[in-house]
């Protein structure tokens, strides 16, 4: 039986723990694997084209156990870059950034924003779009009061998902205006491979991208189930 919408992102099972749910093929659930083999159930979302789909992660609907498992893996990836600061990308990257920063022993993290405060500098902003909100006219902002926390310091950029690369490139362009460059991008999930081409074709191709889990783009088969591309 397909999961109810509120059942996804709630539990972590050993490797193969969702074998019963996917015995007939990938129809509604994708078991995403952590580095230690444990799995998290992600819902399969059909893209507007109808013939492609992705495994979805909405971290603020996940159980604390799942958030902690993802943040723990992200923290281990981030630690390799020796960050002095963790920067969070709104909206869903913010709880993960706070979780990762705590695990690294940091007293705080730096949050980017999409709501312009009156003291913000418009030059420290960039138009922002994502695969889940392509039509929204949002901008990404860096609070200028946070610059002393970032200048001449090593930092990692934390977000929930990298998919097309559109939103993360907007963040990187905005940071470049302040002469800031992260040592790494750490996300909960790498979704497909489109982001890789986008970053490789940009001035930020040398910035490493690390994640807790990775999921493929899916294509519908003749039997109606989904298959990794």
Coordinates of N, CA and C in Angstrom, one line a residue:
X1 N 0.8 -1.2 0.0 CA 0.0 0.0 0.0 C 0.9 1.3 0.0
X2 N 0.6 2.3 -0.8 CA 1.3 3.5 -0.8 C 1.3 4.2 0.6
X3 N 2.3 4.8 0.9 CA 2.4 5.6 2.2 C 1.3 6.7 2.1
X4 N 0.8 7.1 3.2 CA 0.1 8.4 3.4 C 1.1 9.5 3.3
X5 N 0.7 10.7 2.8 CA 1.6 11.8 2.7 C 2.4 12.1 4.0
X6 N 1.8 11.9 5.1 CA 2.5 12.2 6.4 C 3.4 11.1 6.8
X7 N 3.5 10.0 6.1 CA 4.3 8.8 6.5 C 5.7 9.0 6.0
X8 N 5.9 9.7 5.0 CA 7.3 9.8 4.4 C 8.2 10.6 5.3
X9 N 9.5 10.4 5.2 CA 10.5 11.1 5.9 C 10.4 10.9 7.4
X10 N 9.8 9.8 7.9 CA 9.6 9.7 9.3 C 10.5 8.7 10.0
X11 N 10.9 7.6 9.3 CA 11.7 6.6 10.0 C 12.9 6.2 9.1
X12 N 13.9 5.6 9.8 CA 15.1 5.2 9.2 C 15.2 3.7 9.4
X13 N 15.5 3.0 8.3 CA 15.5 1.5 8.4 C 16.9 1.0 7.9
X14 N 17.2 -0.2 8.3 CA 18.5 -0.8 7.8 C 18.5 -1.0 6.3
X15 N 19.6 -1.2 5.7 CA 19.7 -1.5 4.3 C 18.7 -2.6 3.9
X16 N 17.9 -2.3 2.8 CA 16.9 -3.2 2.4 C 15.6 -3.2 3.2
X17 N 15.5 -2.3 4.1 CA 14.3 -2.2 5.0 C 13.0 -1.9 4.4
X18 N 13.1 -1.3 3.2 CA 11.9 -1.0 2.4 C 11.6 -1.9 1.3
X19 N 12.2 -3.1 1.3 CA 12.1 -4.0 0.2 C 10.6 -4.5 0.0
X20 N 9.8 -4.6 1.0 CA 8.4 -5.0 0.8 C 7.7 -3.9 0.1
X21 N 8.0 -2.6 0.4 CA 7.2 -1.5 -0.2 C 7.6 -1.3 -1.7
X22 N 8.7 -1.8 -2.1 CA 9.1 -1.6 -3.5 C 9.2 -2.9 -4.2
X23 N 8.6 -3.9 -3.7 CA 8.7 -5.3 -4.3 C 8.2 -5.3 -5.7
X24 N 7.2 -4.5 -6.0 CA 6.6 -4.4 -7.3 C 7.2 -3.3 -8.2
X25 N 8.3 -2.7 -7.8 CA 8.9 -1.6 -8.5 C 8.7 -0.3 -7.8
X26 N 9.4 0.7 -8.3 CA 9.3 2.1 -7.7 C 8.0 2.7 -8.2
X27 N 7.0 2.8 -7.4 CA 5.7 3.4 -7.8 C 5.4 4.7 -7.1
X28 N 5.7 4.7 -5.8 CA 5.4 5.9 -5.0 C 6.5 6.2 -4.0
X29 N 7.5 5.3 -3.8 CA 8.5 5.4 -2.7 C 9.8 5.2 -3.3
X30 N 10.8 6.0 -2.9 CA 12.2 5.8 -3.2 C 13.0 5.7 -2.0
X31 N 13.7 4.5 -1.7 CA 14.5 4.4 -0.5 C 15.9 5.0 -0.7
X32 N 16.1 6.1 -0.1 CA 17.4 6.8 -0.2 C 18.4 6.3 0.8
X33 N 19.6 6.0 0.4 CA 20.6 5.4 1.3 C 21.6 6.4 1.9
X34 N 21.8 6.4 3.2 CA 22.9 7.1 3.8 C 24.2 6.3 3.6
X35 N 25.3 6.9 3.9 CA 26.6 6.3 3.7 C 26.7 5.0 4.5
X36 N 26.1 4.9 5.6 CA 26.2 3.6 6.4 C 25.2 2.6 6.0
X37 N 24.4 2.8 4.9 CA 23.5 1.9 4.4 C 22.1 2.0 4.8
X38 N 21.8 2.7 5.9 CA 20.5 2.9 6.4 C 19.7 3.7 5.3
X39 N 18.4 3.5 5.3 CA 17.5 4.1 4.3 C 16.4 4.9 4.9
X40 N 16.0 5.9 4.1 CA 14.9 6.9 4.4 C 13.9 6.8 3.2
X41 N 12.7 6.7 3.5 CA 11.6 6.7 2.5 C 11.3 8.1 2.0
X42 N 11.5 8.3 0.7 CA 11.2 9.6 0.1 C 10.0 9.4 -0.9
X43 N 9.1 10.3 -1.0 CA 8.0 10.2 -2.0 C 8.5 10.5 -3.4
X44 N 8.0 9.8 -4.4 CA 8.3 10.1 -5.8 C 7.3 11.1 -6.3
X45 N 7.8 12.2 -6.8 CA 7.0 13.3 -7.3 C 7.2 13.4 -8.8
X46 N 6.1 13.4 -9.5 CA 6.1 13.5 -11.0 C 6.3 14.9 -11.4
X47 N 7.2 15.2 -12.3 CA 7.5 16.5 -12.8 C 6.4 16.9 -13.8
X48 N 6.3 18.2 -14.1 CA 5.3 18.7 -15.0 C 5.2 18.0 -16.4
X49 N 6.4 17.5 -16.8 CA 6.5 16.9 -18.1 C 5.7 15.6 -18.1
X50 N 5.5 14.9 -17.0 CA 4.7 13.7 -16.8 C 5.5 12.4 -17.1
X51 N 6.7 12.5 -17.7 CA 7.5 11.3 -18.0 C 8.7 11.2 -17.2
X52 N 8.9 12.2 -16.3 CA 10.1 12.2 -15.4 C 9.6 12.5 -14.0
X53 N 10.4 12.0 -13.0 CA 10.0 12.2 -11.6 C 11.3 12.3 -10.8
X54 N 11.1 12.8 -9.6 CA 12.2 12.9 -8.6 C 11.8 12.4 -7.3
X55 N 12.7 12.0 -6.5 CA 12.5 11.7 -5.1 C 12.5 13.0 -4.3
X56 N 11.6 13.3 -3.5 CA 11.4 14.6 -2.8 C 11.8 14.5 -1.3
X57 N 12.4 15.6 -0.9 CA 12.7 15.7 0.5 C 12.2 17.1 1.0
X58 N 11.3 17.1 2.0 CA 10.9 18.4 2.7 C 11.3 18.2 4.1
X59 N 12.4 18.8 4.5 CA 13.0 18.5 5.8 C 12.1 19.0 7.0
X60 N 11.3 20.1 6.8 CA 10.5 20.5 7.9 C 9.2 19.7 8.1
X61 N 9.1 18.7 7.3 CA 8.0 17.7 7.5 C 8.6 16.4 8.0
X62 N 9.9 16.3 8.1 CA 10.6 15.1 8.5 C 10.6 14.9 10.1
X63 N 10.7 13.7 10.5 CA 10.9 13.5 11.9 C 12.2 14.0 12.4
X64 N 12.3 14.3 13.7 CA 13.6 14.8 14.2 C 14.7 13.7 14.0
X65 N 14.3 12.4 14.1 CA 15.3 11.4 13.9 C 15.9 11.4 12.5
X66 N 15.1 11.7 11.5 CA 15.5 11.8 10.1 C 16.4 13.0 9.9
X67 N 15.9 14.1 10.5 CA 16.7 15.4 10.4 C 18.1 15.2 11.0
X68 N 18.1 14.6 12.2 CA 19.4 14.3 12.9 C 20.3 13.4 12.1
X69 N 19.7 12.4 11.5 CA 20.6 11.5 10.7 C 21.2 12.2 9.5
X70 N 20.4 13.0 8.8 CA 20.9 13.8 7.7 C 21.9 14.8 8.1
X71 N 21.6 15.5 9.2 CA 22.5 16.6 9.7 C 23.8 15.9 10.2
X72 N 23.7 14.8 10.8 CA 24.9 14.1 11.3 C 25.9 13.8 10.1
X73 N 25.3 13.2 9.0 CA 26.1 12.9 7.8 C 26.6 14.2 7.2
X74 N 25.8 15.2 7.2 CA 26.3 16.5 6.6 C 27.4 17.1 7.5
X75 N 27.3 17.0 8.8 CA 28.3 17.5 9.7 C 29.6 16.8 9.4
X76 N 29.6 15.5 9.2 CA 30.9 14.8 8.9 C 31.5 15.3 7.6
X77 N 30.6 15.5 6.6 CA 31.1 16.0 5.3 C 31.7 17.4 5.5
X78 N 31.0 18.3 6.3 CA 31.4 19.7 6.4 C 32.7 19.7 7.2
X79 N 32.9 18.9 8.2 CA 34.0 18.9 9.1 C 35.4 18.8 8.3
X80 N 35.3 18.0 7.2 CA 36.5 17.8 6.4 C 37.1 19.1 5.8
X81 N 36.3 20.2 5.8 CA 36.7 21.4 5.2 C 37.1 22.5 6.3
X82 N 37.0 22.1 7.5 CA 37.5 22.9 8.6 C 36.7 24.2 8.7
X83 N 35.4 24.3 8.6 CA 34.7 25.6 8.6 C 34.7 26.2 10.0
X84 N 34.9 27.5 9.9 CA 34.8 28.4 11.1 C 33.3 28.9 11.3
X85 N 32.6 28.8 10.1 CA 31.2 29.3 10.1 C 30.4 28.4 9.2
X86 N 29.1 28.2 9.6 CA 28.2 27.5 8.8 C 27.1 28.5 8.3
X87 N 26.9 28.6 7.0 CA 25.9 29.5 6.4 C 24.7 28.7 5.9
X88 N 23.5 29.1 6.3 CA 22.3 28.4 5.9 C 21.5 29.2 4.8
X89 N 21.0 28.4 3.8 CA 20.2 29.0 2.7 C 18.8 28.8 3.0
X90 N 17.9 29.8 3.0 CA 16.5 29.6 3.2 C 15.8 28.9 2.1
X91 N 14.7 28.3 2.3 CA 14.1 28.3 3.7 C 14.5 27.0 4.4
X92 N 14.5 25.9 3.7 CA 14.7 24.6 4.3 C 16.1 24.3 4.6
X93 N 17.1 25.1 4.1 CA 18.4 24.9 4.6 C 18.7 25.4 5.9
X94 N 17.9 26.2 6.5 CA 18.2 26.9 7.8 C 18.1 25.9 9.0
X95 N 17.1 25.0 9.1 CA 17.2 24.1 10.2 C 18.4 23.2 10.1
X96 N 18.7 22.8 8.9 CA 19.9 21.9 8.7 C 21.2 22.6 9.1
X97 N 21.3 23.8 8.7 CA 22.5 24.6 9.0 C 22.7 24.8 10.5
X98 N 21.6 25.0 11.2 CA 21.7 25.2 12.7 C 22.1 23.8 13.3
X99 N 21.5 22.7 12.8 CA 21.9 21.4 13.3 C 23.3 21.1 13.1
X100 N 23.8 21.4 11.8 CA 25.2 21.1 11.5 C 26.1 21.9 12.3
X101 N 25.8 23.2 12.5 CA 26.7 24.1 13.3 C 26.8 23.6 14.7
X102 N 25.7 23.2 15.3 CA 25.8 22.7 16.7 C 26.7 21.5 16.7
X103 N 26.6 20.6 15.7 CA 27.4 19.4 15.7 C 28.9 19.7 15.6
X104 N 29.2 20.8 14.9 CA 30.6 21.2 14.8 C 31.1 22.0 16.0
X105 N 30.2 22.2 17.0 CA 30.6 23.0 18.2 C 30.6 24.5 18.0
X106 N 29.9 25.0 17.0 CA 29.8 26.4 16.7 C 28.7 27.0 17.6
X107 N 29.0 28.3 18.0 CA 28.0 28.9 18.9 C 26.8 29.5 18.1
X108 N 26.9 29.6 16.8 CA 25.8 30.2 16.0 C 26.1 29.8 14.5
X109 N 25.1 30.1 13.7 CA 25.3 30.0 12.2 C 24.9 31.3 11.6
X110 N 25.2 31.5 10.4 CA 24.8 32.7 9.6 C 23.6 32.3 8.7
X111 N 22.5 33.0 8.8 CA 21.4 32.7 8.0 C 21.2 33.7 6.9
X112 N 21.1 33.3 5.6 CA 20.7 34.2 4.5 C 19.2 34.3 4.6
X113 N 18.6 35.3 3.9 CA 17.2 35.5 4.0 C 16.6 35.8 2.6
X114 N 15.3 35.7 2.6 CA 14.5 36.1 1.4 C 13.5 37.2 1.7
X115 N 13.5 37.7 2.9 CA 12.7 38.8 3.3 C 13.6 40.0 3.5
X116 N 13.4 41.1 2.7 CA 14.2 42.3 2.8 C 13.9 43.1 4.0
X117 N 14.9 43.3 4.9 CA 14.7 44.2 6.0 C 15.2 45.6 5.6
X118 N 14.7 46.7 6.2 CA 15.0 48.0 5.7 C 16.4 48.4 5.8
X119 N 17.2 47.7 6.6 CA 18.7 48.1 6.6 C 19.5 47.3 5.7
X120 N 18.9 46.4 4.9 CA 19.7 45.6 3.9 C 20.2 46.4 2.8
X121 N 21.3 46.0 2.2 CA 21.8 46.6 1.0 C 21.4 45.8 -0.2
X122 N 20.7 46.4 -1.1 CA 20.1 45.7 -2.3 C 21.2 45.1 -3.1
X123 N 22.4 45.7 -3.1 CA 23.5 45.2 -3.9 C 24.0 43.8 -3.3
X124 N 23.6 43.5 -2.1 CA 24.0 42.2 -1.5 C 22.7 41.3 -1.6
X125 N 22.2 41.1 -2.9 CA 21.1 40.3 -3.1 C 21.2 39.8 -4.6
X126 N 20.3 38.8 -4.9 CA 20.3 38.2 -6.2 C 18.9 37.6 -6.4
X127 N 18.3 37.6 -7.6 CA 17.0 36.9 -7.9 C 17.2 35.4 -7.6
X128 N 16.1 34.8 -7.1 CA 16.2 33.4 -6.6 C 15.0 32.7 -7.2
X129 N 15.3 31.5 -7.8 CA 14.3 30.6 -8.2 C 14.7 29.2 -7.9
X130 N 13.8 28.3 -7.8 CA 14.1 26.9 -7.6 C 13.2 26.0 -8.3
X131 N 13.5 24.7 -8.4 CA 12.6 23.7 -9.1 C 11.2 23.6 -8.5
X132 N 11.1 23.9 -7.2 CA 9.8 23.8 -6.6 C 9.0 25.1 -6.6
X133 N 9.7 26.2 -6.9 CA 9.0 27.5 -6.9 C 9.5 28.3 -8.1
X134 N 9.4 27.8 -9.3 CA 10.0 28.5 -10.5 C 9.4 29.8 -10.8
X135 N 8.2 30.1 -10.4 CA 7.6 31.4 -10.8 C 7.6 32.5 -9.8
X136 N 8.2 32.2 -8.6 CA 8.2 33.2 -7.5 C 9.3 34.2 -7.7
X137 N 8.9 35.5 -7.5 CA 9.9 36.5 -7.7 C 10.6 36.9 -6.4
X138 N 11.3 35.9 -5.8 CA 12.0 36.1 -4.6 C 13.4 36.6 -4.9
X139 N 14.1 37.1 -3.8 CA 15.5 37.4 -3.9 C 16.2 36.8 -2.7
X140 N 17.4 36.6 -2.8 CA 18.2 36.1 -1.7 C 19.1 37.2 -1.2
X141 N 19.1 37.4 0.2 CA 19.8 38.5 0.8 C 20.8 38.1 1.8
X142 N 21.9 38.8 1.9 CA 22.9 38.7 3.0 C 22.8 39.9 3.9
X143 N 22.5 39.7 5.1 CA 22.4 40.9 6.1 C 23.8 41.5 6.2
X144 N 24.0 42.7 5.8 CA 25.3 43.3 5.8 C 26.0 43.3 7.2
X145 N 25.1 43.2 8.3 CA 25.7 43.2 9.6 C 26.4 41.9 9.9
X146 N 26.2 40.9 9.0 CA 26.9 39.6 9.2 C 28.2 39.5 8.6
X147 N 28.6 40.5 7.8 CA 29.9 40.5 7.1 C 31.1 40.3 8.0
X148 N 31.2 40.9 9.2 CA 32.3 40.7 10.0 C 32.5 39.2 10.5
X149 N 31.4 38.4 10.5 CA 31.5 37.0 10.8 C 32.0 36.2 9.7
X150 N 32.1 36.7 8.5 CA 32.4 35.9 7.3 C 33.7 36.3 6.7
X151 N 34.1 37.6 6.8 CA 35.2 38.0 6.1 C 36.5 37.4 6.6
X152 N 37.3 36.8 5.7 CA 38.6 36.2 6.0 C 38.4 34.9 6.9
X153 N 37.2 34.3 6.8 CA 36.9 33.1 7.6 C 36.5 32.0 6.7
X154 N 36.8 30.8 7.0 CA 36.4 29.6 6.2 C 34.9 29.3 6.6
X155 N 34.1 29.1 5.5 CA 32.7 28.8 5.8 C 32.2 27.8 4.8
X156 N 31.2 27.0 5.2 CA 30.5 26.1 4.3 C 29.1 26.6 4.1
X157 N 28.5 26.4 2.9 CA 27.2 26.7 2.6 C 26.3 25.5 2.7
X158 N 25.2 25.6 3.5 CA 24.3 24.5 3.8 C 23.0 24.7 3.2
X159 N 22.4 23.7 2.4 CA 21.1 23.8 1.9 C 20.4 22.4 2.0
X160 N 19.1 22.4 1.7 CA 18.5 21.1 1.9 C 18.7 20.2 0.6
X161 N 18.5 20.8 -0.6 CA 18.6 20.0 -1.8 C 19.3 20.8 -2.9
X162 N 20.1 20.2 -3.7 CA 20.6 20.8 -4.9 C 20.1 19.9 -6.1
X163 N 19.4 20.6 -7.0 CA 18.7 19.9 -8.1 C 19.1 20.4 -9.5
X164 N 18.6 21.6 -9.9 CA 19.0 22.1 -11.2 C 20.3 23.0 -11.0
X165 N 20.6 23.4 -9.8 CA 21.7 24.3 -9.5 C 21.3 25.8 -9.6
X166 N 20.1 26.1 -10.0 CA 19.7 27.5 -10.2 C 19.8 28.3 -8.9
X167 N 19.2 27.8 -7.9 CA 19.2 28.5 -6.6 C 20.5 28.6 -6.0
X168 N 21.3 27.6 -6.0 CA 22.6 27.6 -5.4 C 23.6 28.6 -6.1
X169 N 23.4 28.7 -7.5 CA 24.2 29.6 -8.3 C 23.8 31.0 -7.9
X170 N 22.5 31.3 -7.7 CA 22.1 32.6 -7.3 C 22.8 33.0 -6.0
X171 N 22.8 32.1 -5.0 CA 23.5 32.4 -3.7 C 25.0 32.6 -3.9
X172 N 25.6 31.9 -4.8 CA 27.1 32.0 -5.0 C 27.3 33.4 -5.7
X173 N 26.5 33.8 -6.6 CA 26.7 35.1 -7.2 C 26.5 36.2 -6.2
X174 N 25.5 36.1 -5.4 CA 25.3 37.1 -4.4 C 26.5 37.2 -3.4
X175 N 27.0 36.1 -3.0 CA 28.2 36.1 -2.1 C 29.4 36.6 -2.8
X176 N 29.5 36.4 -4.1 CA 30.7 36.9 -4.8 C 30.7 38.5 -4.8
X177 N 29.5 39.1 -4.7 CA 29.4 40.5 -4.6 C 30.1 41.1 -3.4
X178 N 30.1 40.2 -2.3 CA 30.7 40.6 -1.1 C 32.1 40.0 -0.9
X179 N 32.7 39.5 -2.0 CA 34.0 38.9 -2.1 C 34.1 37.7 -1.1
X180 N 33.0 36.9 -1.1 CA 32.9 35.8 -0.2 C 32.7 34.5 -1.1
X181 N 33.4 33.4 -0.7 CA 33.3 32.2 -1.4 C 33.4 31.0 -0.4
X182 N 32.4 30.1 -0.4 CA 32.4 29.0 0.5 C 33.5 28.0 0.2
X183 N 34.0 27.3 1.2 CA 34.9 26.3 1.0 C 34.3 25.0 0.4
X184 N 33.0 24.9 0.7 CA 32.2 23.7 0.2 C 30.7 24.0 0.3
X185 N 30.0 23.3 -0.5 CA 28.5 23.3 -0.4 C 28.1 22.0 0.1
X186 N 27.3 22.0 1.2 CA 26.9 20.7 1.8 C 25.4 20.7 1.9
X187 N 24.8 19.7 1.3 CA 23.3 19.6 1.2 C 22.9 18.3 1.8
X188 N 21.6 18.2 2.1 CA 21.1 16.9 2.6 C 20.9 16.0 1.4
X189 N 20.5 16.5 0.3 CA 20.3 15.6 -0.9 C 20.8 16.2 -2.2
X190 N 21.5 15.4 -3.0 CA 21.8 15.8 -4.4 C 20.7 15.1 -5.2
X191 N 20.0 15.8 -5.9 CA 18.8 15.3 -6.7 C 19.1 15.4 -8.2
X192 N 19.4 14.2 -8.8 CA 19.7 14.1 -10.2 C 21.1 14.7 -10.4
X193 N 21.4 15.0 -11.6 CA 22.8 15.5 -12.0 C 22.8 16.8 -12.8
X194 N 21.6 17.4 -13.0 CA 21.5 18.7 -13.7 C 22.4 19.8 -13.1
X195 N 22.4 19.8 -11.7 CA 23.1 20.8 -11.0 C 24.6 20.8 -11.3
X196 N 25.1 19.5 -11.6 CA 26.6 19.4 -11.8 C 27.0 20.2 -13.1
X197 N 26.2 20.0 -14.1 CA 26.5 20.7 -15.4 C 26.4 22.2 -15.2
X198 N 25.4 22.7 -14.4 CA 25.2 24.1 -14.2 C 26.4 24.7 -13.4
X199 N 26.9 24.0 -12.4 CA 28.1 24.5 -11.7 C 29.3 24.4 -12.5
X200 N 29.5 23.3 -13.2 CA 30.7 23.1 -14.1 C 30.8 24.2 -15.1
X201 N 29.7 24.8 -15.6 CA 29.7 25.8 -16.6 C 29.8 27.2 -16.0
X202 N 29.9 27.3 -14.7 CA 29.9 28.6 -14.0 C 31.3 28.9 -13.4
X203 N 31.5 30.1 -12.9 CA 32.8 30.4 -12.3 C 33.1 29.7 -10.9
X204 N 32.1 28.9 -10.5 CA 32.2 28.2 -9.2 C 32.4 26.7 -9.3
X205 N 32.9 26.3 -10.4 CA 33.1 24.9 -10.7 C 34.0 24.2 -9.7
X206 N 34.9 24.9 -9.1 CA 35.9 24.3 -8.2 C 35.4 24.1 -6.8
X207 N 34.2 24.6 -6.5 CA 33.7 24.5 -5.1 C 33.1 23.0 -4.9
X208 N 33.6 22.3 -4.0 CA 33.1 20.9 -3.8 C 31.7 20.9 -3.3
X209 N 30.9 19.9 -3.8 CA 29.5 19.7 -3.3 C 29.5 18.3 -2.7
X210 N 29.0 18.3 -1.4 CA 28.9 17.1 -0.7 C 27.4 16.9 -0.2
X211 N 27.0 15.7 0.1 CA 25.6 15.5 0.6 C 25.5 14.3 1.5
X212 N 24.4 14.2 2.2 CA 24.1 13.0 3.0 C 23.6 11.9 2.2
X213 N 22.7 12.2 1.2 CA 22.1 11.2 0.3 C 22.1 11.8 -1.1
X214 N 21.9 10.9 -2.1 CA 21.8 11.3 -3.5 C 20.7 10.4 -4.1
X215 N 19.9 11.1 -5.0 CA 18.8 10.4 -5.6 C 18.9 10.7 -7.1
X216 N 18.5 9.8 -8.0 CA 18.5 10.0 -9.4 C 17.2 10.6 -10.0
X217 N 17.3 11.2 -11.2 CA 16.2 11.5 -11.9 C 15.5 10.2 -12.3
X218 N 14.2 10.1 -12.3 CA 13.5 8.9 -12.6 C 12.7 9.0 -13.9
X219 N 12.6 7.9 -14.7 CA 11.9 7.8 -15.9 C 10.8 6.7 -15.8
X220 N 9.6 7.0 -16.3 CA 8.6 6.0 -16.2 C 8.8 4.9 -17.2
X221 N 8.7 3.6 -16.8 CA 8.9 2.5 -17.6 C 7.5 2.0 -18.3
X222 N 7.6 1.1 -19.2 CA 6.4 0.6 -19.8 C 5.4 -0.1 -18.8
X223 N 6.0 -0.5 -17.7 CA 5.1 -1.2 -16.7 C 4.5 -0.1 -15.8
X224 N 4.8 1.1 -16.0 CA 4.2 2.2 -15.1 C 5.0 2.5 -13.9
X225 N 6.1 1.8 -13.6 CA 6.9 2.1 -12.5 C 8.0 3.0 -12.9
X226 N 8.8 3.5 -11.9 CA 9.8 4.5 -12.2 C 11.2 3.8 -12.1
X227 N 12.1 4.3 -13.0 CA 13.4 3.7 -13.1 C 14.5 4.8 -13.1
X228 N 15.6 4.6 -12.4 CA 16.6 5.6 -12.4 C 17.2 5.8 -13.9
X229 N 17.4 7.1 -14.2 CA 18.0 7.4 -15.5 C 19.6 7.3 -15.4

